[in-house]
Amino acid sequence: EIVLTQSPGTLSLSPGERATLSCRASQSVSSSYLAWYQQKPGQAPRLLIYGASSRATGIPDRFSGSGSGTDFTLTISRLEPEDFAVYYCQQYGSSPPSYTFGQGTKLEIK
Amino acid sequence: QLQLQESGPGLVKPSETLSLTCTVSGGSISSSSYYWGWIRQPPGKGLEWIGSIYYSGSTYYNPSLKSRVTISVDTSKNQFSLKLSSVTAADTAVYYCARNDFPGGGMDVWGQGTTVTVSS
C-alpha cells in the first residue's frame, strides 16, 4: 500500500503570502492519479486539483499543483483569508485498486 | 446541480452493523465514468476511503476494511448504500458519500456528511 506523507503538519502564513504544501509518496504514483482537497471546519472536503496539476471546476487560478513520481506540491500563489484550512493529498493505486489520503497539512493564519 | 445526501442512524451499538444510504439528486447515478464512494473521518483525524461502486454493481473496497464492508447500489432509487459490520468505537466518524471520477479524477461532489457514533 502506498503511504502519502504531507509536510509540514502546520503552516503559518499571512494573507498575500505564497504557500507551498508537500505530499511525498512511499513509492511512485502516476501523476494522473494524484489529487488535492481543501477542508474547512465542519465542511466536506472540496476537490481542488486532480491529475496532479488540473484544477477542478470553479477553483481559482491561485491554486496550482505540480510534481511527479513520489513528490508532489500544492502551491497557493497569494493567500486569501478563505484559503486557511486543512489540505489533503490523495492517490489512486491499482494493486489493489484503492485510494489513500495523506494525513493533512493545516494552513493557519500567522 | 448534483447533490448527495447521507442518511442513517447516528448511533450504533458495538458489534452491530452500521447502515447508511446516499441519495443522489440533480443527476443520474447511472452516469458512465463515475463511481460513487464512501469516505469517513474520525473526530479530529484525517480522511479514510472506505470503498466505491459503479452503477453496474462493480465495487472496490479499502483492503483494511474489506472484510466488514458491503456497498450496494439501487439505480431505481438513485441511491447507494454502505454496510459496515462488527463496529467498534474506532468506527465512530463523520461518514461522507461522494461522486468518484474513477480512477484519477478525484472525488468531485460530496455530501455534507453524517456523524455516526458507536456506543452502547
PDB file of C-alpha atoms in Angstrom:
ATOM      1  CA  GLU A   1       0.000   0.000   0.000  1.00  0.00           C
ATOM      2  CA  ILE A   2       1.274   3.447  -0.904  1.00  0.00           C
ATOM      3  CA  VAL A   3       1.645   5.827   2.048  1.00  0.00           C
ATOM      4  CA  LEU A   4       1.366   9.572   1.496  1.00  0.00           C
ATOM      5  CA  THR A   5       3.242  11.851   3.880  1.00  0.00           C
ATOM      6  CA  GLN A   6       2.363  15.530   3.886  1.00  0.00           C
ATOM      7  CA  SER A   7       4.593  18.304   5.157  1.00  0.00           C
ATOM      8  CA  PRO A   8       4.628  20.473   7.053  1.00  0.00           C
ATOM      9  CA  GLY A   9       1.988  19.387   9.514  1.00  0.00           C
ATOM     10  CA  THR A  10       1.091  23.014  10.143  1.00  0.00           C
ATOM     11  CA  LEU A  11       1.991  26.036   8.043  1.00  0.00           C
ATOM     12  CA  SER A  12       1.588  29.525   9.473  1.00  0.00           C
ATOM     13  CA  LEU A  13       1.424  32.310   6.897  1.00  0.00           C
ATOM     14  CA  SER A  14      -0.178  35.692   6.347  1.00  0.00           C
ATOM     15  CA  PRO A  15      -2.707  36.685   3.685  1.00  0.00           C
ATOM     16  CA  GLY A  16      -0.971  37.645   0.484  1.00  0.00           C
ATOM     17  CA  GLU A  17       1.927  35.254   1.054  1.00  0.00           C
ATOM     18  CA  ARG A  18       2.728  32.189  -1.034  1.00  0.00           C
ATOM     19  CA  ALA A  19       2.011  28.722   0.387  1.00  0.00           C
ATOM     20  CA  THR A  20       3.847  25.579  -0.662  1.00  0.00           C
ATOM     21  CA  LEU A  21       2.493  22.255   0.597  1.00  0.00           C
ATOM     22  CA  SER A  22       4.269  18.957   0.017  1.00  0.00           C
ATOM     23  CA  CYS A  23       2.981  15.420  -0.487  1.00  0.00           C
ATOM     24  CA  ARG A  24       5.517  12.610  -0.666  1.00  0.00           C
ATOM     25  CA  ALA A  25       4.609   9.052  -1.634  1.00  0.00           C
ATOM     26  CA  SER A  26       6.295   5.903  -0.339  1.00  0.00           C
ATOM     27  CA  GLN A  27       6.539   4.660  -3.930  1.00  0.00           C
ATOM     28  CA  SER A  28       5.977   6.142  -7.345  1.00  0.00           C
ATOM     29  CA  VAL A  29       2.476   7.398  -8.084  1.00  0.00           C
ATOM     30  CA  SER A  30       1.043   8.031 -11.508  1.00  0.00           C
ATOM     31  CA  SER A  31       0.608  11.772 -11.923  1.00  0.00           C
ATOM     32  CA  SER A  32      -2.769  11.041 -13.403  1.00  0.00           C
ATOM     33  CA  TYR A  33      -3.926   9.707 -10.061  1.00  0.00           C
ATOM     34  CA  LEU A  34      -2.880  12.416  -7.583  1.00  0.00           C
ATOM     35  CA  ALA A  35      -5.466  14.837  -6.189  1.00  0.00           C
ATOM     36  CA  TRP A  36      -5.613  17.641  -3.629  1.00  0.00           C
ATOM     37  CA  TYR A  37      -8.537  18.650  -1.395  1.00  0.00           C
ATOM     38  CA  GLN A  38      -9.314  21.579   0.883  1.00  0.00           C
ATOM     39  CA  GLN A  39     -11.392  21.095   4.027  1.00  0.00           C
ATOM     40  CA  LYS A  40     -12.725  23.814   6.292  1.00  0.00           C
ATOM     41  CA  PRO A  41     -14.072  23.106   9.798  1.00  0.00           C
ATOM     42  CA  GLY A  42     -17.472  21.448   9.755  1.00  0.00           C
ATOM     43  CA  GLN A  43     -17.476  21.110   5.973  1.00  0.00           C
ATOM     44  CA  ALA A  44     -16.949  18.320   3.500  1.00  0.00           C
ATOM     45  CA  PRO A  45     -13.684  18.275   1.569  1.00  0.00           C
ATOM     46  CA  ARG A  46     -13.558  20.172  -1.717  1.00  0.00           C
ATOM     47  CA  LEU A  47     -11.658  18.908  -4.725  1.00  0.00           C
ATOM     48  CA  LEU A  48      -9.016  21.413  -5.817  1.00  0.00           C
ATOM     49  CA  ILE A  49      -6.633  19.563  -8.110  1.00  0.00           C
ATOM     50  CA  TYR A  50      -6.761  16.243  -9.963  1.00  0.00           C
ATOM     51  CA  GLY A  51      -4.246  14.585 -12.232  1.00  0.00           C
ATOM     52  CA  ALA A  52      -1.558  16.337 -10.151  1.00  0.00           C
ATOM     53  CA  SER A  53      -1.987  19.672 -11.958  1.00  0.00           C
ATOM     54  CA  SER A  54      -5.519  20.099 -13.329  1.00  0.00           C
ATOM     55  CA  ARG A  55      -7.765  22.497 -11.453  1.00  0.00           C
ATOM     56  CA  ALA A  56     -11.253  21.272 -10.653  1.00  0.00           C
ATOM     57  CA  THR A  57     -14.266  23.234 -11.800  1.00  0.00           C
ATOM     58  CA  GLY A  58     -14.533  26.651 -10.201  1.00  0.00           C
ATOM     59  CA  ILE A  59     -11.143  26.572  -8.471  1.00  0.00           C
ATOM     60  CA  PRO A  60      -9.292  29.915  -8.629  1.00  0.00           C
ATOM     61  CA  ASP A  61      -6.044  30.017 -10.597  1.00  0.00           C
ATOM     62  CA  ARG A  62      -4.054  30.957  -7.492  1.00  0.00           C
ATOM     63  CA  PHE A  63      -4.168  27.214  -6.733  1.00  0.00           C
ATOM     64  CA  SER A  64      -1.728  25.103  -8.717  1.00  0.00           C
ATOM     65  CA  GLY A  65      -0.414  21.574  -8.471  1.00  0.00           C
ATOM     66  CA  SER A  66       2.812  20.061  -9.707  1.00  0.00           C
ATOM     67  CA  GLY A  67       5.083  17.090  -9.287  1.00  0.00           C
ATOM     68  CA  SER A  68       5.663  13.559 -10.426  1.00  0.00           C
ATOM     69  CA  GLY A  69       6.891  10.217  -9.190  1.00  0.00           C
ATOM     70  CA  THR A  70       6.978  10.443  -5.407  1.00  0.00           C
ATOM     71  CA  ASP A  71       6.981  14.208  -4.859  1.00  0.00           C
ATOM     72  CA  PHE A  72       4.001  16.457  -5.386  1.00  0.00           C
ATOM     73  CA  THR A  73       3.319  20.068  -4.458  1.00  0.00           C
ATOM     74  CA  LEU A  74       0.264  22.250  -3.993  1.00  0.00           C
ATOM     75  CA  THR A  75       1.013  25.945  -4.330  1.00  0.00           C
ATOM     76  CA  ILE A  76      -1.277  28.813  -3.409  1.00  0.00           C
ATOM     77  CA  SER A  77       0.249  31.870  -5.021  1.00  0.00           C
ATOM     78  CA  ARG A  78      -1.300  34.619  -2.901  1.00  0.00           C
ATOM     79  CA  LEU A  79      -3.213  33.568   0.162  1.00  0.00           C
ATOM     80  CA  GLU A  80      -6.724  34.863   0.616  1.00  0.00           C
ATOM     81  CA  PRO A  81      -8.421  34.787   4.046  1.00  0.00           C
ATOM     82  CA  GLU A  82     -10.703  31.969   2.874  1.00  0.00           C
ATOM     83  CA  ASP A  83      -7.739  29.736   1.999  1.00  0.00           C
ATOM     84  CA  PHE A  84      -6.874  28.961   5.608  1.00  0.00           C
ATOM     85  CA  ALA A  85      -7.971  25.353   6.023  1.00  0.00           C
ATOM     86  CA  VAL A  86      -6.671  21.794   6.058  1.00  0.00           C
ATOM     87  CA  TYR A  87      -5.336  20.358   2.801  1.00  0.00           C
ATOM     88  CA  TYR A  88      -5.142  16.680   1.897  1.00  0.00           C
ATOM     89  CA  CYS A  89      -3.458  14.881  -0.950  1.00  0.00           C
ATOM     90  CA  GLN A  90      -4.904  11.621  -2.264  1.00  0.00           C
ATOM     91  CA  GLN A  91      -3.672   8.957  -4.628  1.00  0.00           C
ATOM     92  CA  TYR A  92      -5.197   6.053  -6.506  1.00  0.00           C
ATOM     93  CA  GLY A  93      -3.262   2.835  -6.695  1.00  0.00           C
ATOM     94  CA  SER A  94      -4.174  -0.150  -8.818  1.00  0.00           C
ATOM     95  CA  SER A  95      -2.654  -3.009  -6.845  1.00  0.00           C
ATOM     96  CA  PRO A  96      -5.074  -3.491  -5.236  1.00  0.00           C
ATOM     97  CA  PRO A  97      -7.438  -0.802  -6.573  1.00  0.00           C
ATOM     98  CA  SER A  98      -7.713   1.677  -3.712  1.00  0.00           C
ATOM     99  CA  TYR A  99      -7.378   5.292  -2.637  1.00  0.00           C
ATOM    100  CA  THR A 100      -5.232   6.634   0.166  1.00  0.00           C
ATOM    101  CA  PHE A 101      -5.068  10.102   1.696  1.00  0.00           C
ATOM    102  CA  GLY A 102      -2.210  11.943   3.289  1.00  0.00           C
ATOM    103  CA  GLN A 103      -2.578  12.967   6.926  1.00  0.00           C
ATOM    104  CA  GLY A 104      -3.197  16.607   6.003  1.00  0.00           C
ATOM    105  CA  THR A 105      -1.498  19.976   6.322  1.00  0.00           C
ATOM    106  CA  LYS A 106      -3.170  22.689   8.372  1.00  0.00           C
ATOM    107  CA  LEU A 107      -2.702  26.126   6.871  1.00  0.00           C
ATOM    108  CA  GLU A 108      -3.247  28.698   9.591  1.00  0.00           C
ATOM    109  CA  ILE A 109      -3.153  32.468   9.774  1.00  0.00           C
ATOM    110  CA  LYS A 110       0.056  33.851  11.225  1.00  0.00           C
TER     111      LYS A 110
ATOM    112  CA  GLN B   1     -26.844  20.740  -9.824  1.00  0.00           C
ATOM    113  CA  LEU B   2     -25.787  17.375  -8.499  1.00  0.00           C
ATOM    114  CA  GLN B   3     -26.330  16.889  -4.776  1.00  0.00           C
ATOM    115  CA  LEU B   4     -25.610  13.982  -2.456  1.00  0.00           C
ATOM    116  CA  GLN B   5     -27.253  13.421   0.929  1.00  0.00           C
ATOM    117  CA  GLU B   6     -26.305  10.834   3.516  1.00  0.00           C
ATOM    118  CA  SER B   7     -28.904   9.325   5.823  1.00  0.00           C
ATOM    119  CA  GLY B   8     -28.994   6.702   8.539  1.00  0.00           C
ATOM    120  CA  PRO B   9     -28.784   6.152  12.295  1.00  0.00           C
ATOM    121  CA  GLY B  10     -26.474   8.441  14.206  1.00  0.00           C
ATOM    122  CA  LEU B  11     -25.885   5.893  16.968  1.00  0.00           C
ATOM    123  CA  VAL B  12     -24.896   2.255  16.542  1.00  0.00           C
ATOM    124  CA  LYS B  13     -24.096  -0.278  19.264  1.00  0.00           C
ATOM    125  CA  PRO B  14     -20.758  -2.086  19.337  1.00  0.00           C
ATOM    126  CA  SER B  15     -20.701  -5.348  17.352  1.00  0.00           C
ATOM    127  CA  GLU B  16     -23.731  -4.278  15.311  1.00  0.00           C
ATOM    128  CA  THR B  17     -23.892  -3.217  11.659  1.00  0.00           C
ATOM    129  CA  LEU B  18     -23.694   0.403  10.578  1.00  0.00           C
ATOM    130  CA  SER B  19     -26.010   1.168   7.639  1.00  0.00           C
ATOM    131  CA  LEU B  20     -26.034   4.394   5.647  1.00  0.00           C
ATOM    132  CA  THR B  21     -27.645   5.477   2.410  1.00  0.00           C
ATOM    133  CA  CYS B  22     -26.609   8.203  -0.013  1.00  0.00           C
ATOM    134  CA  THR B  23     -29.333   9.732  -2.158  1.00  0.00           C
ATOM    135  CA  VAL B  24     -28.234  11.371  -5.401  1.00  0.00           C
ATOM    136  CA  SER B  25     -30.323  14.223  -6.787  1.00  0.00           C
ATOM    137  CA  GLY B  26     -29.913  16.512  -9.776  1.00  0.00           C
ATOM    138  CA  GLY B  27     -28.333  13.760 -11.849  1.00  0.00           C
ATOM    139  CA  SER B  28     -28.345  10.048 -12.514  1.00  0.00           C
ATOM    140  CA  ILE B  29     -26.339   7.538 -10.536  1.00  0.00           C
ATOM    141  CA  SER B  30     -26.102   5.580 -13.777  1.00  0.00           C
ATOM    142  CA  SER B  31     -23.791   8.160 -15.371  1.00  0.00           C
ATOM    143  CA  SER B  32     -20.935   6.475 -17.168  1.00  0.00           C
ATOM    144  CA  SER B  33     -17.352   7.057 -15.987  1.00  0.00           C
ATOM    145  CA  TYR B  34     -18.380   7.860 -12.431  1.00  0.00           C
ATOM    146  CA  TYR B  35     -18.143   5.653  -9.402  1.00  0.00           C
ATOM    147  CA  TRP B  36     -19.813   6.521  -6.114  1.00  0.00           C
ATOM    148  CA  GLY B  37     -17.811   6.340  -2.937  1.00  0.00           C
ATOM    149  CA  TRP B  38     -17.848   6.385   0.842  1.00  0.00           C
ATOM    150  CA  ILE B  39     -15.188   8.186   2.873  1.00  0.00           C
ATOM    151  CA  ARG B  40     -15.009   8.638   6.635  1.00  0.00           C
ATOM    152  CA  GLN B  41     -13.263  10.952   9.071  1.00  0.00           C
ATOM    153  CA  PRO B  42     -12.852  10.091  12.752  1.00  0.00           C
ATOM    154  CA  PRO B  43     -13.120  13.049  15.142  1.00  0.00           C
ATOM    155  CA  GLY B  44     -10.085  15.305  14.785  1.00  0.00           C
ATOM    156  CA  LYS B  45      -8.414  12.979  12.291  1.00  0.00           C
ATOM    157  CA  GLY B  46      -7.866  12.650   8.561  1.00  0.00           C
ATOM    158  CA  LEU B  47      -9.818  11.125   5.714  1.00  0.00           C
ATOM    159  CA  GLU B  48     -10.129   7.403   5.014  1.00  0.00           C
ATOM    160  CA  TRP B  49     -11.573   5.963   1.818  1.00  0.00           C
ATOM    161  CA  ILE B  50     -13.962   3.082   2.528  1.00  0.00           C
ATOM    162  CA  GLY B  51     -14.959   1.946  -0.949  1.00  0.00           C
ATOM    163  CA  SER B  52     -16.572   2.833  -4.266  1.00  0.00           C
ATOM    164  CA  ILE B  53     -19.252   1.344  -6.501  1.00  0.00           C
ATOM    165  CA  TYR B  54     -20.259   1.670 -10.159  1.00  0.00           C
ATOM    166  CA  TYR B  55     -23.917   1.701 -11.138  1.00  0.00           C
ATOM    167  CA  SER B  56     -23.476  -1.795 -12.553  1.00  0.00           C
ATOM    168  CA  GLY B  57     -22.570  -3.032  -9.074  1.00  0.00           C
ATOM    169  CA  SER B  58     -18.808  -3.290  -9.561  1.00  0.00           C
ATOM    170  CA  THR B  59     -17.076  -2.435  -6.277  1.00  0.00           C
ATOM    171  CA  TYR B  60     -13.659  -1.569  -4.870  1.00  0.00           C
ATOM    172  CA  TYR B  61     -13.016  -1.647  -1.135  1.00  0.00           C
ATOM    173  CA  ASN B  62     -10.293  -0.421   1.195  1.00  0.00           C
ATOM    174  CA  PRO B  63      -8.254  -3.574   1.870  1.00  0.00           C
ATOM    175  CA  SER B  64      -8.135  -2.765   5.582  1.00  0.00           C
ATOM    176  CA  LEU B  65     -11.937  -2.709   5.816  1.00  0.00           C
ATOM    177  CA  LYS B  66     -12.856  -5.160   3.084  1.00  0.00           C
ATOM    178  CA  SER B  67     -13.876  -7.995   5.389  1.00  0.00           C
ATOM    179  CA  ARG B  68     -16.515  -5.809   7.066  1.00  0.00           C
ATOM    180  CA  VAL B  69     -17.771  -3.592   4.218  1.00  0.00           C
ATOM    181  CA  THR B  70     -20.554  -4.003   1.702  1.00  0.00           C
ATOM    182  CA  ILE B  71     -21.508  -1.234  -0.714  1.00  0.00           C
ATOM    183  CA  SER B  72     -24.580  -1.649  -2.900  1.00  0.00           C
ATOM    184  CA  VAL B  73     -26.492   0.442  -5.422  1.00  0.00           C
ATOM    185  CA  ASP B  74     -30.182   0.899  -6.212  1.00  0.00           C
ATOM    186  CA  THR B  75     -30.436   2.652  -9.557  1.00  0.00           C
ATOM    187  CA  SER B  76     -34.245   2.789  -9.379  1.00  0.00           C
ATOM    188  CA  LYS B  77     -33.985   4.988  -6.292  1.00  0.00           C
ATOM    189  CA  ASN B  78     -30.797   6.786  -7.377  1.00  0.00           C
ATOM    190  CA  GLN B  79     -29.160   5.648  -4.136  1.00  0.00           C
ATOM    191  CA  PHE B  80     -26.155   3.730  -2.963  1.00  0.00           C
ATOM    192  CA  SER B  81     -25.600   2.277   0.476  1.00  0.00           C
ATOM    193  CA  LEU B  82     -22.912   1.313   2.941  1.00  0.00           C
ATOM    194  CA  LYS B  83     -22.963  -1.503   5.463  1.00  0.00           C
ATOM    195  CA  LEU B  84     -20.117  -1.876   7.944  1.00  0.00           C
ATOM    196  CA  SER B  85     -20.363  -4.879  10.222  1.00  0.00           C
ATOM    197  CA  SER B  86     -18.991  -5.637  13.678  1.00  0.00           C
ATOM    198  CA  VAL B  87     -18.441  -1.978  14.515  1.00  0.00           C
ATOM    199  CA  THR B  88     -16.349  -0.748  17.417  1.00  0.00           C
ATOM    200  CA  ALA B  89     -15.675   2.677  18.874  1.00  0.00           C
ATOM    201  CA  ALA B  90     -12.924   3.066  16.270  1.00  0.00           C
ATOM    202  CA  ASP B  91     -15.640   3.279  13.607  1.00  0.00           C
ATOM    203  CA  THR B  92     -17.027   6.464  15.141  1.00  0.00           C
ATOM    204  CA  ALA B  93     -16.649   9.100  12.433  1.00  0.00           C
ATOM    205  CA  VAL B  94     -18.271  11.501  10.040  1.00  0.00           C
ATOM    206  CA  TYR B  95     -19.242   9.450   7.004  1.00  0.00           C
ATOM    207  CA  TYR B  96     -19.309  11.144   3.610  1.00  0.00           C
ATOM    208  CA  CYS B  97     -20.594   9.957   0.283  1.00  0.00           C
ATOM    209  CA  ALA B  98     -19.058  11.369  -2.866  1.00  0.00           C
ATOM    210  CA  ARG B  99     -19.035  11.107  -6.634  1.00  0.00           C
ATOM    211  CA  ASN B 100     -15.828   9.453  -7.712  1.00  0.00           C
ATOM    212  CA  ASP B 101     -14.400  10.254 -11.142  1.00  0.00           C
ATOM    213  CA  PHE B 102     -12.679   6.881 -11.276  1.00  0.00           C
ATOM    214  CA  PRO B 103      -9.850   6.346 -11.163  1.00  0.00           C
ATOM    215  CA  GLY B 104      -7.860   9.540 -11.190  1.00  0.00           C
ATOM    216  CA  GLY B 105     -10.341  12.386 -11.459  1.00  0.00           C
ATOM    217  CA  GLY B 106     -10.813  12.694  -7.732  1.00  0.00           C
ATOM    218  CA  MET B 107     -13.978  12.923  -5.693  1.00  0.00           C
ATOM    219  CA  ASP B 108     -15.630  15.992  -7.096  1.00  0.00           C
ATOM    220  CA  VAL B 109     -19.060  16.182  -5.452  1.00  0.00           C
ATOM    221  CA  TRP B 110     -19.564  15.426  -1.769  1.00  0.00           C
ATOM    222  CA  GLY B 111     -22.450  15.061   0.610  1.00  0.00           C
ATOM    223  CA  GLN B 112     -22.464  17.152   3.765  1.00  0.00           C
ATOM    224  CA  GLY B 113     -21.544  14.154   5.896  1.00  0.00           C
ATOM    225  CA  THR B 114     -23.315  12.363   8.707  1.00  0.00           C
ATOM    226  CA  THR B 115     -21.932  11.641  12.154  1.00  0.00           C
ATOM    227  CA  VAL B 116     -22.090   8.061  13.358  1.00  0.00           C
ATOM    228  CA  THR B 117     -21.210   7.256  16.948  1.00  0.00           C
ATOM    229  CA  VAL B 118     -20.573   3.704  18.092  1.00  0.00           C
ATOM    230  CA  SER B 119     -21.550   3.371  21.707  1.00  0.00           C
ATOM    231  CA  SER B 120     -23.654   1.175  23.953  1.00  0.00           C
TER     232      SER B 120
END
